């Protein structure tokens, strides 16, 4: 059986799984990224963990390669460059060093771009040639497909839309230090910050008055919205309005058929999607109105990032959308 090892490198967890040609993740596990501040020890852990899940699979496999999704990853250079949420700083030659341990084709790409490739091969974008995947987790990532091809960029860093300045140099800092940048408002982290902001702006009763910022979680905000908490509702509305304006602006770049949303913030469901749809069509230019869909990813949330990473290898064994 042909399989690909998919690796999703996050600031908190590294997830690894075995993905078949249909995008089914058969085995998966994770370990804490932060437990391995030494890069060499981390790569040894990736190797041993991959070996373990292959051994646990219980049937013979032919490993076609290893695909890796990571923040600030350059597909052209095989490196991770100055990722704000990873413990290894500077330029990290991850592919070069991992190949010393794993004798197979290895590719790396920005995690959101890998997610877009996964959606095109395995998810809801199989029949689309123009779409943008938006990842809404701790930060805001984007993977762009236009004319049937993934837009990777000159140096492999295309799609850093989360660091577009939405406030003309005023406002919150993103993880890369952009003041007023999009991800500081539209992300799971941004939503928490907005709850704090709304409490200072509106003197209404809220369950969050007695909750410390570090004890605040996205599911708590969703639950509060369901109970009619005004601060929660205002926070979702504020977040959705900023996201709608950004997506309307991005529409003018490539005129996507759809934005496909994934990540923790999308678990809020209608509380984020209903105001987003309302504001989005209001911000669109008339020529685009009614033509751009807002969709939730159809890929299983727990394995979407792993499958997206594996797609970096699988796309070489199918009709390639990436040159």
PDB file of N, CA, C and O in Angstrom, residues 110-186:
ATOM      1  N   UNK A 110       4.774  26.336   3.533  1.00  0.00           N
ATOM      2  CA  UNK A 110       3.948  27.071   4.489  1.00  0.00           C
ATOM      3  C   UNK A 110       2.676  26.281   4.764  1.00  0.00           C
ATOM      4  O   UNK A 110       2.044  25.758   3.850  1.00  0.00           O
ATOM      5  N   UNK A 111       2.300  26.186   6.035  1.00  0.00           N
ATOM      6  CA  UNK A 111       1.202  25.298   6.411  1.00  0.00           C
ATOM      7  C   UNK A 111      -0.121  25.647   5.738  1.00  0.00           C
ATOM      8  O   UNK A 111      -0.890  24.752   5.366  1.00  0.00           O
ATOM      9  N   UNK A 112      -0.412  26.930   5.557  1.00  0.00           N
ATOM     10  CA  UNK A 112      -1.673  27.304   4.912  1.00  0.00           C
ATOM     11  C   UNK A 112      -1.664  26.959   3.425  1.00  0.00           C
ATOM     12  O   UNK A 112      -2.684  26.538   2.865  1.00  0.00           O
ATOM     13  N   UNK A 113      -0.517  27.101   2.772  1.00  0.00           N
ATOM     14  CA  UNK A 113      -0.415  26.713   1.360  1.00  0.00           C
ATOM     15  C   UNK A 113      -0.549  25.208   1.212  1.00  0.00           C
ATOM     16  O   UNK A 113      -1.180  24.711   0.272  1.00  0.00           O
ATOM     17  N   UNK A 114       0.030  24.465   2.151  1.00  0.00           N
ATOM     18  CA  UNK A 114      -0.130  23.009   2.138  1.00  0.00           C
ATOM     19  C   UNK A 114      -1.593  22.640   2.330  1.00  0.00           C
ATOM     20  O   UNK A 114      -2.101  21.701   1.696  1.00  0.00           O
ATOM     21  N   UNK A 115      -2.289  23.383   3.183  1.00  0.00           N
ATOM     22  CA  UNK A 115      -3.719  23.128   3.398  1.00  0.00           C
ATOM     23  C   UNK A 115      -4.502  23.343   2.109  1.00  0.00           C
ATOM     24  O   UNK A 115      -5.439  22.588   1.803  1.00  0.00           O
ATOM     25  N   UNK A 116      -4.133  24.363   1.336  1.00  0.00           N
ATOM     26  CA  UNK A 116      -4.810  24.616   0.060  1.00  0.00           C
ATOM     27  C   UNK A 116      -4.583  23.466  -0.913  1.00  0.00           C
ATOM     28  O   UNK A 116      -5.501  23.038  -1.625  1.00  0.00           O
ATOM     29  N   UNK A 117      -3.372  22.952  -0.932  1.00  0.00           N
ATOM     30  CA  UNK A 117      -3.078  21.814  -1.797  1.00  0.00           C
ATOM     31  C   UNK A 117      -3.886  20.597  -1.361  1.00  0.00           C
ATOM     32  O   UNK A 117      -4.406  19.843  -2.191  1.00  0.00           O
ATOM     33  N   UNK A 118      -4.017  20.416  -0.040  1.00  0.00           N
ATOM     34  CA  UNK A 118      -4.823  19.318   0.476  1.00  0.00           C
ATOM     35  C   UNK A 118      -6.279  19.442   0.087  1.00  0.00           C
ATOM     36  O   UNK A 118      -6.931  18.452  -0.278  1.00  0.00           O
ATOM     37  N   UNK A 119      -6.820  20.664   0.137  1.00  0.00           N
ATOM     38  CA  UNK A 119      -8.212  20.879  -0.266  1.00  0.00           C
ATOM     39  C   UNK A 119      -8.406  20.565  -1.741  1.00  0.00           C
ATOM     40  O   UNK A 119      -9.442  20.043  -2.142  1.00  0.00           O
ATOM     41  N   UNK A 120      -7.409  20.866  -2.568  1.00  0.00           N
ATOM     42  CA  UNK A 120      -7.529  20.635  -4.007  1.00  0.00           C
ATOM     43  C   UNK A 120      -7.439  19.145  -4.345  1.00  0.00           C
ATOM     44  O   UNK A 120      -8.133  18.662  -5.238  1.00  0.00           O
ATOM     45  N   UNK A 121      -6.617  18.410  -3.606  1.00  0.00           N
ATOM     46  CA  UNK A 121      -6.464  16.991  -3.889  1.00  0.00           C
ATOM     47  C   UNK A 121      -7.513  16.134  -3.187  1.00  0.00           C
ATOM     48  O   UNK A 121      -8.005  15.155  -3.755  1.00  0.00           O
ATOM     49  N   UNK A 122      -7.853  16.509  -1.930  1.00  0.00           N
ATOM     50  CA  UNK A 122      -8.667  15.625  -1.111  1.00  0.00           C
ATOM     51  C   UNK A 122      -9.978  16.230  -0.615  1.00  0.00           C
ATOM     52  O   UNK A 122     -10.846  15.505  -0.134  1.00  0.00           O
ATOM     53  N   UNK A 123     -10.128  17.543  -0.673  1.00  0.00           N
ATOM     54  CA  UNK A 123     -11.246  18.198   0.002  1.00  0.00           C
ATOM     55  C   UNK A 123     -12.291  18.792  -0.906  1.00  0.00           C
ATOM     56  O   UNK A 123     -12.561  18.306  -2.005  1.00  0.00           O
ATOM     57  N   UNK A 124     -12.860  19.904  -0.449  1.00  0.00           N
ATOM     58  CA  UNK A 124     -13.983  20.513  -1.141  1.00  0.00           C
ATOM     59  C   UNK A 124     -13.630  21.326  -2.356  1.00  0.00           C
ATOM     60  O   UNK A 124     -14.517  21.868  -3.024  1.00  0.00           O
ATOM     61  N   UNK A 125     -12.342  21.439  -2.688  1.00  0.00           N
ATOM     62  CA  UNK A 125     -11.923  22.241  -3.842  1.00  0.00           C
ATOM     63  C   UNK A 125     -11.470  21.371  -5.019  1.00  0.00           C
ATOM     64  O   UNK A 125     -10.777  21.858  -5.912  1.00  0.00           O
ATOM     65  N   UNK A 126     -11.865  20.097  -5.031  1.00  0.00           N
ATOM     66  CA  UNK A 126     -11.420  19.190  -6.100  1.00  0.00           C
ATOM     67  C   UNK A 126     -11.777  19.693  -7.487  1.00  0.00           C
ATOM     68  O   UNK A 126     -11.047  19.452  -8.452  1.00  0.00           O
ATOM     69  N   UNK A 127     -12.908  20.364  -7.620  1.00  0.00           N
ATOM     70  CA  UNK A 127     -13.358  20.828  -8.934  1.00  0.00           C
ATOM     71  C   UNK A 127     -13.156  22.327  -9.130  1.00  0.00           C
ATOM     72  O   UNK A 127     -13.711  22.915 -10.058  1.00  0.00           O
ATOM     73  N   UNK A 128     -12.370  22.945  -8.259  1.00  0.00           N
ATOM     74  CA  UNK A 128     -12.154  24.389  -8.359  1.00  0.00           C
ATOM     75  C   UNK A 128     -10.766  24.687  -8.916  1.00  0.00           C
ATOM     76  O   UNK A 128      -9.808  23.965  -8.653  1.00  0.00           O
ATOM     77  N   UNK A 129     -10.684  25.777  -9.668  1.00  0.00           N
ATOM     78  CA  UNK A 129      -9.388  26.235 -10.165  1.00  0.00           C
ATOM     79  C   UNK A 129      -8.951  27.534  -9.501  1.00  0.00           C
ATOM     80  O   UNK A 129      -7.792  27.935  -9.621  1.00  0.00           O
ATOM     81  N   UNK A 130      -9.875  28.204  -8.822  1.00  0.00           N
ATOM     82  CA  UNK A 130      -9.571  29.486  -8.179  1.00  0.00           C
ATOM     83  C   UNK A 130     -10.229  29.522  -6.801  1.00  0.00           C
ATOM     84  O   UNK A 130     -11.458  29.600  -6.685  1.00  0.00           O
ATOM     85  N   UNK A 131      -9.419  29.462  -5.769  1.00  0.00           N
ATOM     86  CA  UNK A 131      -9.948  29.523  -4.403  1.00  0.00           C
ATOM     87  C   UNK A 131      -8.828  29.927  -3.450  1.00  0.00           C
ATOM     88  O   UNK A 131      -7.638  29.882  -3.797  1.00  0.00           O
ATOM     89  N   UNK A 132      -9.218  30.336  -2.258  1.00  0.00           N
ATOM     90  CA  UNK A 132      -8.252  30.702  -1.220  1.00  0.00           C
ATOM     91  C   UNK A 132      -8.646  29.992   0.067  1.00  0.00           C
ATOM     92  O   UNK A 132      -9.796  30.090   0.507  1.00  0.00           O
ATOM     93  N   UNK A 133      -7.703  29.256   0.644  1.00  0.00           N
ATOM     94  CA  UNK A 133      -7.916  28.630   1.943  1.00  0.00           C
ATOM     95  C   UNK A 133      -7.453  29.595   3.026  1.00  0.00           C
ATOM     96  O   UNK A 133      -6.367  30.182   2.926  1.00  0.00           O
ATOM     97  N   UNK A 134      -8.294  29.778   4.027  1.00  0.00           N
ATOM     98  CA  UNK A 134      -7.963  30.632   5.166  1.00  0.00           C
ATOM     99  C   UNK A 134      -7.896  29.747   6.414  1.00  0.00           C
ATOM    100  O   UNK A 134      -8.858  29.066   6.742  1.00  0.00           O
ATOM    101  N   UNK A 135      -6.754  29.757   7.087  1.00  0.00           N
ATOM    102  CA  UNK A 135      -6.605  28.994   8.329  1.00  0.00           C
ATOM    103  C   UNK A 135      -6.720  29.948   9.509  1.00  0.00           C
ATOM    104  O   UNK A 135      -5.976  30.924   9.604  1.00  0.00           O
ATOM    105  N   UNK A 136      -7.652  29.657  10.390  1.00  0.00           N
ATOM    106  CA  UNK A 136      -7.970  30.544  11.510  1.00  0.00           C
ATOM    107  C   UNK A 136      -7.693  29.823  12.825  1.00  0.00           C
ATOM    108  O   UNK A 136      -8.593  29.303  13.467  1.00  0.00           O
ATOM    109  N   UNK A 137      -6.436  29.781  13.190  1.00  0.00           N
ATOM    110  CA  UNK A 137      -6.040  29.165  14.438  1.00  0.00           C
ATOM    111  C   UNK A 137      -5.470  30.216  15.365  1.00  0.00           C
ATOM    112  O   UNK A 137      -6.065  31.274  15.572  1.00  0.00           O
ATOM    113  N   UNK A 138      -4.285  29.934  15.915  1.00  0.00           N
ATOM    114  CA  UNK A 138      -3.597  30.930  16.738  1.00  0.00           C
ATOM    115  C   UNK A 138      -3.332  32.180  15.916  1.00  0.00           C
ATOM    116  O   UNK A 138      -3.376  33.297  16.420  1.00  0.00           O
ATOM    117  N   UNK A 139      -3.048  31.993  14.634  1.00  0.00           N
ATOM    118  CA  UNK A 139      -2.851  33.105  13.715  1.00  0.00           C
ATOM    119  C   UNK A 139      -3.800  33.010  12.535  1.00  0.00           C
ATOM    120  O   UNK A 139      -4.797  32.282  12.570  1.00  0.00           O
ATOM    121  N   UNK A 140      -3.476  33.751  11.467  1.00  0.00           N
ATOM    122  CA  UNK A 140      -4.297  33.799  10.251  1.00  0.00           C
ATOM    123  C   UNK A 140      -3.387  33.453   9.089  1.00  0.00           C
ATOM    124  O   UNK A 140      -2.427  34.183   8.799  1.00  0.00           O
ATOM    125  N   UNK A 141      -3.666  32.315   8.431  1.00  0.00           N
ATOM    126  CA  UNK A 141      -2.859  31.908   7.292  1.00  0.00           C
ATOM    127  C   UNK A 141      -3.692  31.850   6.029  1.00  0.00           C
ATOM    128  O   UNK A 141      -4.926  31.779   6.083  1.00  0.00           O
ATOM    129  N   UNK A 142      -3.025  31.860   4.872  1.00  0.00           N
ATOM    130  CA  UNK A 142      -3.744  31.812   3.601  1.00  0.00           C
ATOM    131  C   UNK A 142      -2.959  31.013   2.581  1.00  0.00           C
ATOM    132  O   UNK A 142      -1.742  31.155   2.462  1.00  0.00           O
ATOM    133  N   UNK A 143      -3.684  30.146   1.859  1.00  0.00           N
ATOM    134  CA  UNK A 143      -3.126  29.417   0.728  1.00  0.00           C
ATOM    135  C   UNK A 143      -3.934  29.772  -0.508  1.00  0.00           C
ATOM    136  O   UNK A 143      -5.160  29.657  -0.504  1.00  0.00           O
ATOM    137  N   UNK A 144      -3.271  30.233  -1.561  1.00  0.00           N
ATOM    138  CA  UNK A 144      -3.950  30.805  -2.724  1.00  0.00           C
ATOM    139  C   UNK A 144      -3.765  29.917  -3.953  1.00  0.00           C
ATOM    140  O   UNK A 144      -2.641  29.572  -4.321  1.00  0.00           O
ATOM    141  N   UNK A 145      -4.881  29.561  -4.580  1.00  0.00           N
ATOM    142  CA  UNK A 145      -4.844  28.819  -5.839  1.00  0.00           C
ATOM    143  C   UNK A 145      -5.518  29.671  -6.912  1.00  0.00           C
ATOM    144  O   UNK A 145      -6.644  30.146  -6.725  1.00  0.00           O
ATOM    145  N   UNK A 146      -4.830  29.896  -8.017  1.00  0.00           N
ATOM    146  CA  UNK A 146      -5.365  30.686  -9.126  1.00  0.00           C
ATOM    147  C   UNK A 146      -5.058  29.985 -10.433  1.00  0.00           C
ATOM    148  O   UNK A 146      -3.941  29.487 -10.631  1.00  0.00           O
ATOM    149  N   UNK A 147      -6.064  29.930 -11.300  1.00  0.00           N
ATOM    150  CA  UNK A 147      -5.919  29.252 -12.592  1.00  0.00           C
ATOM    151  C   UNK A 147      -5.434  27.813 -12.420  1.00  0.00           C
ATOM    152  O   UNK A 147      -4.667  27.290 -13.246  1.00  0.00           O
ATOM    153  N   UNK A 148      -5.877  27.162 -11.350  1.00  0.00           N
ATOM    154  CA  UNK A 148      -5.544  25.773 -11.118  1.00  0.00           C
ATOM    155  C   UNK A 148      -4.159  25.522 -10.559  1.00  0.00           C
ATOM    156  O   UNK A 148      -3.729  24.381 -10.452  1.00  0.00           O
ATOM    157  N   UNK A 149      -3.448  26.597 -10.179  1.00  0.00           N
ATOM    158  CA  UNK A 149      -2.088  26.437  -9.673  1.00  0.00           C
ATOM    159  C   UNK A 149      -1.940  27.120  -8.324  1.00  0.00           C
ATOM    160  O   UNK A 149      -2.450  28.217  -8.095  1.00  0.00           O
ATOM    161  N   UNK A 150      -1.217  26.446  -7.436  1.00  0.00           N
ATOM    162  CA  UNK A 150      -0.921  27.036  -6.146  1.00  0.00           C
ATOM    163  C   UNK A 150       0.061  28.183  -6.324  1.00  0.00           C
ATOM    164  O   UNK A 150       1.086  28.035  -6.990  1.00  0.00           O
ATOM    165  N   UNK A 151      -0.267  29.329  -5.741  1.00  0.00           N
ATOM    166  CA  UNK A 151       0.627  30.489  -5.809  1.00  0.00           C
ATOM    167  C   UNK A 151       1.635  30.372  -4.677  1.00  0.00           C
ATOM    168  O   UNK A 151       1.334  30.616  -3.509  1.00  0.00           O
ATOM    169  N   UNK A 152       2.854  29.988  -5.033  1.00  0.00           N
ATOM    170  CA  UNK A 152       3.888  29.729  -4.030  1.00  0.00           C
ATOM    171  C   UNK A 152       4.814  30.931  -3.837  1.00  0.00           C
ATOM    172  O   UNK A 152       5.432  31.096  -2.794  1.00  0.00           O
ATOM    173  N   UNK A 153       4.939  31.757  -4.864  1.00  0.00           N
ATOM    174  CA  UNK A 153       5.768  32.950  -4.748  1.00  0.00           C
ATOM    175  C   UNK A 153       7.207  32.736  -5.175  1.00  0.00           C
ATOM    176  O   UNK A 153       7.692  31.613  -5.284  1.00  0.00           O
ATOM    177  N   UNK A 154       7.899  33.835  -5.381  1.00  0.00           N
ATOM    178  CA  UNK A 154       9.287  33.812  -5.856  1.00  0.00           C
ATOM    179  C   UNK A 154      10.194  33.012  -4.929  1.00  0.00           C
ATOM    180  O   UNK A 154      11.018  32.221  -5.369  1.00  0.00           O
ATOM    181  N   UNK A 155      10.023  33.225  -3.611  1.00  0.00           N
ATOM    182  CA  UNK A 155      10.905  32.570  -2.652  1.00  0.00           C
ATOM    183  C   UNK A 155      10.151  31.583  -1.763  1.00  0.00           C
ATOM    184  O   UNK A 155      10.664  31.136  -0.740  1.00  0.00           O
ATOM    185  N   UNK A 156       8.896  31.273  -2.133  1.00  0.00           N
ATOM    186  CA  UNK A 156       8.134  30.295  -1.388  1.00  0.00           C
ATOM    187  C   UNK A 156       7.355  30.845  -0.210  1.00  0.00           C
ATOM    188  O   UNK A 156       6.892  30.087   0.646  1.00  0.00           O
ATOM    189  N   UNK A 157       7.160  32.169  -0.148  1.00  0.00           N
ATOM    190  CA  UNK A 157       6.491  32.763   1.005  1.00  0.00           C
ATOM    191  C   UNK A 157       5.196  33.492   0.637  1.00  0.00           C
ATOM    192  O   UNK A 157       4.740  34.365   1.384  1.00  0.00           O
ATOM    193  N   UNK A 158       4.604  33.149  -0.490  1.00  0.00           N
ATOM    194  CA  UNK A 158       3.343  33.796  -0.872  1.00  0.00           C
ATOM    195  C   UNK A 158       2.240  33.425   0.113  1.00  0.00           C
ATOM    196  O   UNK A 158       2.246  32.351   0.712  1.00  0.00           O
ATOM    197  N   UNK A 159       1.288  34.340   0.281  1.00  0.00           N
ATOM    198  CA  UNK A 159       0.111  34.044   1.081  1.00  0.00           C
ATOM    199  C   UNK A 159       0.148  34.526   2.516  1.00  0.00           C
ATOM    200  O   UNK A 159      -0.701  34.137   3.314  1.00  0.00           O
ATOM    201  N   UNK A 160       1.111  35.380   2.881  1.00  0.00           N
ATOM    202  CA  UNK A 160       1.170  35.872   4.263  1.00  0.00           C
ATOM    203  C   UNK A 160       0.144  36.994   4.466  1.00  0.00           C
ATOM    204  O   UNK A 160       0.469  38.111   4.877  1.00  0.00           O
ATOM    205  N   UNK A 161      -1.116  36.674   4.211  1.00  0.00           N
ATOM    206  CA  UNK A 161      -2.173  37.681   4.273  1.00  0.00           C
ATOM    207  C   UNK A 161      -2.528  38.062   5.707  1.00  0.00           C
ATOM    208  O   UNK A 161      -3.142  39.101   5.936  1.00  0.00           O
ATOM    209  N   UNK A 162      -2.151  37.229   6.660  1.00  0.00           N
ATOM    210  CA  UNK A 162      -2.432  37.555   8.054  1.00  0.00           C
ATOM    211  C   UNK A 162      -1.653  38.750   8.562  1.00  0.00           C
ATOM    212  O   UNK A 162      -1.979  39.313   9.617  1.00  0.00           O
ATOM    213  N   UNK A 163      -0.637  39.156   7.797  1.00  0.00           N
ATOM    214  CA  UNK A 163       0.186  40.278   8.230  1.00  0.00           C
ATOM    215  C   UNK A 163      -0.035  41.520   7.361  1.00  0.00           C
ATOM    216  O   UNK A 163       0.803  42.417   7.333  1.00  0.00           O
ATOM    217  N   UNK A 164      -1.168  41.549   6.684  1.00  0.00           N
ATOM    218  CA  UNK A 164      -1.582  42.758   5.971  1.00  0.00           C
ATOM    219  C   UNK A 164      -2.089  43.760   6.997  1.00  0.00           C
ATOM    220  O   UNK A 164      -2.905  43.436   7.854  1.00  0.00           O
ATOM    221  N   UNK A 165      -1.593  44.982   6.919  1.00  0.00           N
ATOM    222  CA  UNK A 165      -1.982  46.024   7.869  1.00  0.00           C
ATOM    223  C   UNK A 165      -3.392  46.516   7.543  1.00  0.00           C
ATOM    224  O   UNK A 165      -3.638  47.057   6.479  1.00  0.00           O
ATOM    225  N   UNK A 166      -4.313  46.313   8.485  1.00  0.00           N
ATOM    226  CA  UNK A 166      -5.700  46.716   8.281  1.00  0.00           C
ATOM    227  C   UNK A 166      -6.024  48.077   8.877  1.00  0.00           C
ATOM    228  O   UNK A 166      -7.123  48.602   8.692  1.00  0.00           O
ATOM    229  N   UNK A 167      -5.087  48.653   9.620  1.00  0.00           N
ATOM    230  CA  UNK A 167      -5.411  49.887  10.353  1.00  0.00           C
ATOM    231  C   UNK A 167      -4.439  51.024  10.073  1.00  0.00           C
ATOM    232  O   UNK A 167      -4.346  51.973  10.844  1.00  0.00           O
ATOM    233  N   UNK A 168      -3.683  50.915   8.988  1.00  0.00           N
ATOM    234  CA  UNK A 168      -2.730  51.956   8.602  1.00  0.00           C
ATOM    235  C   UNK A 168      -1.724  52.249   9.715  1.00  0.00           C
ATOM    236  O   UNK A 168      -1.457  53.387  10.082  1.00  0.00           O
ATOM    237  N   UNK A 169      -1.147  51.172  10.261  1.00  0.00           N
ATOM    238  CA  UNK A 169      -0.066  51.337  11.222  1.00  0.00           C
ATOM    239  C   UNK A 169      -0.494  51.574  12.645  1.00  0.00           C
ATOM    240  O   UNK A 169       0.339  51.886  13.506  1.00  0.00           O
ATOM    241  N   UNK A 170      -1.765  51.420  12.939  1.00  0.00           N
ATOM    242  CA  UNK A 170      -2.245  51.586  14.304  1.00  0.00           C
ATOM    243  C   UNK A 170      -2.829  50.250  14.759  1.00  0.00           C
ATOM    244  O   UNK A 170      -3.161  49.396  13.954  1.00  0.00           O
ATOM    245  N   UNK A 171      -2.940  50.047  16.050  1.00  0.00           N
ATOM    246  CA  UNK A 171      -3.621  48.848  16.537  1.00  0.00           C
ATOM    247  C   UNK A 171      -2.686  47.768  17.040  1.00  0.00           C
ATOM    248  O   UNK A 171      -1.526  48.002  17.356  1.00  0.00           O
ATOM    249  N   UNK A 172      -3.193  46.536  17.099  1.00  0.00           N
ATOM    250  CA  UNK A 172      -2.502  45.412  17.716  1.00  0.00           C
ATOM    251  C   UNK A 172      -1.342  44.895  16.851  1.00  0.00           C
ATOM    252  O   UNK A 172      -1.367  45.020  15.639  1.00  0.00           O
ATOM    253  N   UNK A 173      -0.382  44.267  17.509  1.00  0.00           N
ATOM    254  CA  UNK A 173       0.750  43.671  16.811  1.00  0.00           C
ATOM    255  C   UNK A 173       0.467  42.219  16.437  1.00  0.00           C
ATOM    256  O   UNK A 173      -0.092  41.467  17.233  1.00  0.00           O
ATOM    257  N   UNK A 174       0.876  41.828  15.228  1.00  0.00           N
ATOM    258  CA  UNK A 174       0.821  40.417  14.851  1.00  0.00           C
ATOM    259  C   UNK A 174       2.072  39.717  15.383  1.00  0.00           C
ATOM    260  O   UNK A 174       2.981  40.349  15.930  1.00  0.00           O
ATOM    261  N   UNK A 175       2.132  38.399  15.183  1.00  0.00           N
ATOM    262  CA  UNK A 175       3.281  37.640  15.642  1.00  0.00           C
ATOM    263  C   UNK A 175       4.583  38.046  14.975  1.00  0.00           C
ATOM    264  O   UNK A 175       5.662  37.830  15.522  1.00  0.00           O
ATOM    265  N   UNK A 176       4.504  38.648  13.783  1.00  0.00           N
ATOM    266  CA  UNK A 176       5.700  39.113  13.078  1.00  0.00           C
ATOM    267  C   UNK A 176       5.929  40.607  13.266  1.00  0.00           C
ATOM    268  O   UNK A 176       6.752  41.209  12.580  1.00  0.00           O
ATOM    269  N   UNK A 177       5.173  41.217  14.199  1.00  0.00           N
ATOM    270  CA  UNK A 177       5.420  42.604  14.548  1.00  0.00           C
ATOM    271  C   UNK A 177       4.758  43.636  13.665  1.00  0.00           C
ATOM    272  O   UNK A 177       5.124  44.812  13.698  1.00  0.00           O
ATOM    273  N   UNK A 178       3.767  43.227  12.860  1.00  0.00           N
ATOM    274  CA  UNK A 178       3.032  44.184  12.033  1.00  0.00           C
ATOM    275  C   UNK A 178       1.936  44.819  12.873  1.00  0.00           C
ATOM    276  O   UNK A 178       1.050  44.138  13.384  1.00  0.00           O
ATOM    277  N   UNK A 179       2.018  46.133  13.039  1.00  0.00           N
ATOM    278  CA  UNK A 179       1.021  46.814  13.868  1.00  0.00           C
ATOM    279  C   UNK A 179      -0.270  47.009  13.077  1.00  0.00           C
ATOM    280  O   UNK A 179      -0.255  47.516  11.968  1.00  0.00           O
ATOM    281  N   UNK A 180      -1.375  46.565  13.681  1.00  0.00           N
ATOM    282  CA  UNK A 180      -2.657  46.647  13.006  1.00  0.00           C
ATOM    283  C   UNK A 180      -2.880  45.528  12.021  1.00  0.00           C
ATOM    284  O   UNK A 180      -3.787  45.590  11.200  1.00  0.00           O
ATOM    285  N   UNK A 181      -2.054  44.468  12.102  1.00  0.00           N
ATOM    286  CA  UNK A 181      -2.144  43.364  11.153  1.00  0.00           C
ATOM    287  C   UNK A 181      -3.363  42.488  11.380  1.00  0.00           C
ATOM    288  O   UNK A 181      -3.882  42.355  12.489  1.00  0.00           O
ATOM    289  N   UNK A 182      -3.820  41.858  10.310  1.00  0.00           N
ATOM    290  CA  UNK A 182      -5.083  41.132  10.290  1.00  0.00           C
ATOM    291  C   UNK A 182      -5.165  40.036  11.341  1.00  0.00           C
ATOM    292  O   UNK A 182      -6.171  39.891  12.035  1.00  0.00           O
ATOM    293  N   UNK A 183      -4.111  39.208  11.491  1.00  0.00           N
ATOM    294  CA  UNK A 183      -4.209  38.068  12.386  1.00  0.00           C
ATOM    295  C   UNK A 183      -4.369  38.483  13.847  1.00  0.00           C
ATOM    296  O   UNK A 183      -4.837  37.696  14.669  1.00  0.00           O
ATOM    297  N   UNK A 184      -3.983  39.706  14.178  1.00  0.00           N
ATOM    298  CA  UNK A 184      -4.137  40.178  15.553  1.00  0.00           C
ATOM    299  C   UNK A 184      -5.604  40.409  15.898  1.00  0.00           C
ATOM    300  O   UNK A 184      -5.947  40.564  17.071  1.00  0.00           O
ATOM    301  N   UNK A 185      -6.461  40.421  14.876  1.00  0.00           N
ATOM    302  CA  UNK A 185      -7.897  40.613  15.065  1.00  0.00           C
ATOM    303  C   UNK A 185      -8.691  39.374  14.675  1.00  0.00           C
ATOM    304  O   UNK A 185      -9.658  39.015  15.346  1.00  0.00           O
ATOM    305  N   UNK A 186      -8.286  38.740  13.576  1.00  0.00           N
ATOM    306  CA  UNK A 186      -9.054  37.617  13.035  1.00  0.00           C
ATOM    307  C   UNK A 186      -8.254  36.332  13.219  1.00  0.00           C
ATOM    308  O   UNK A 186      -7.456  35.930  12.372  1.00  0.00           O
TER     309      UNK A 186
END
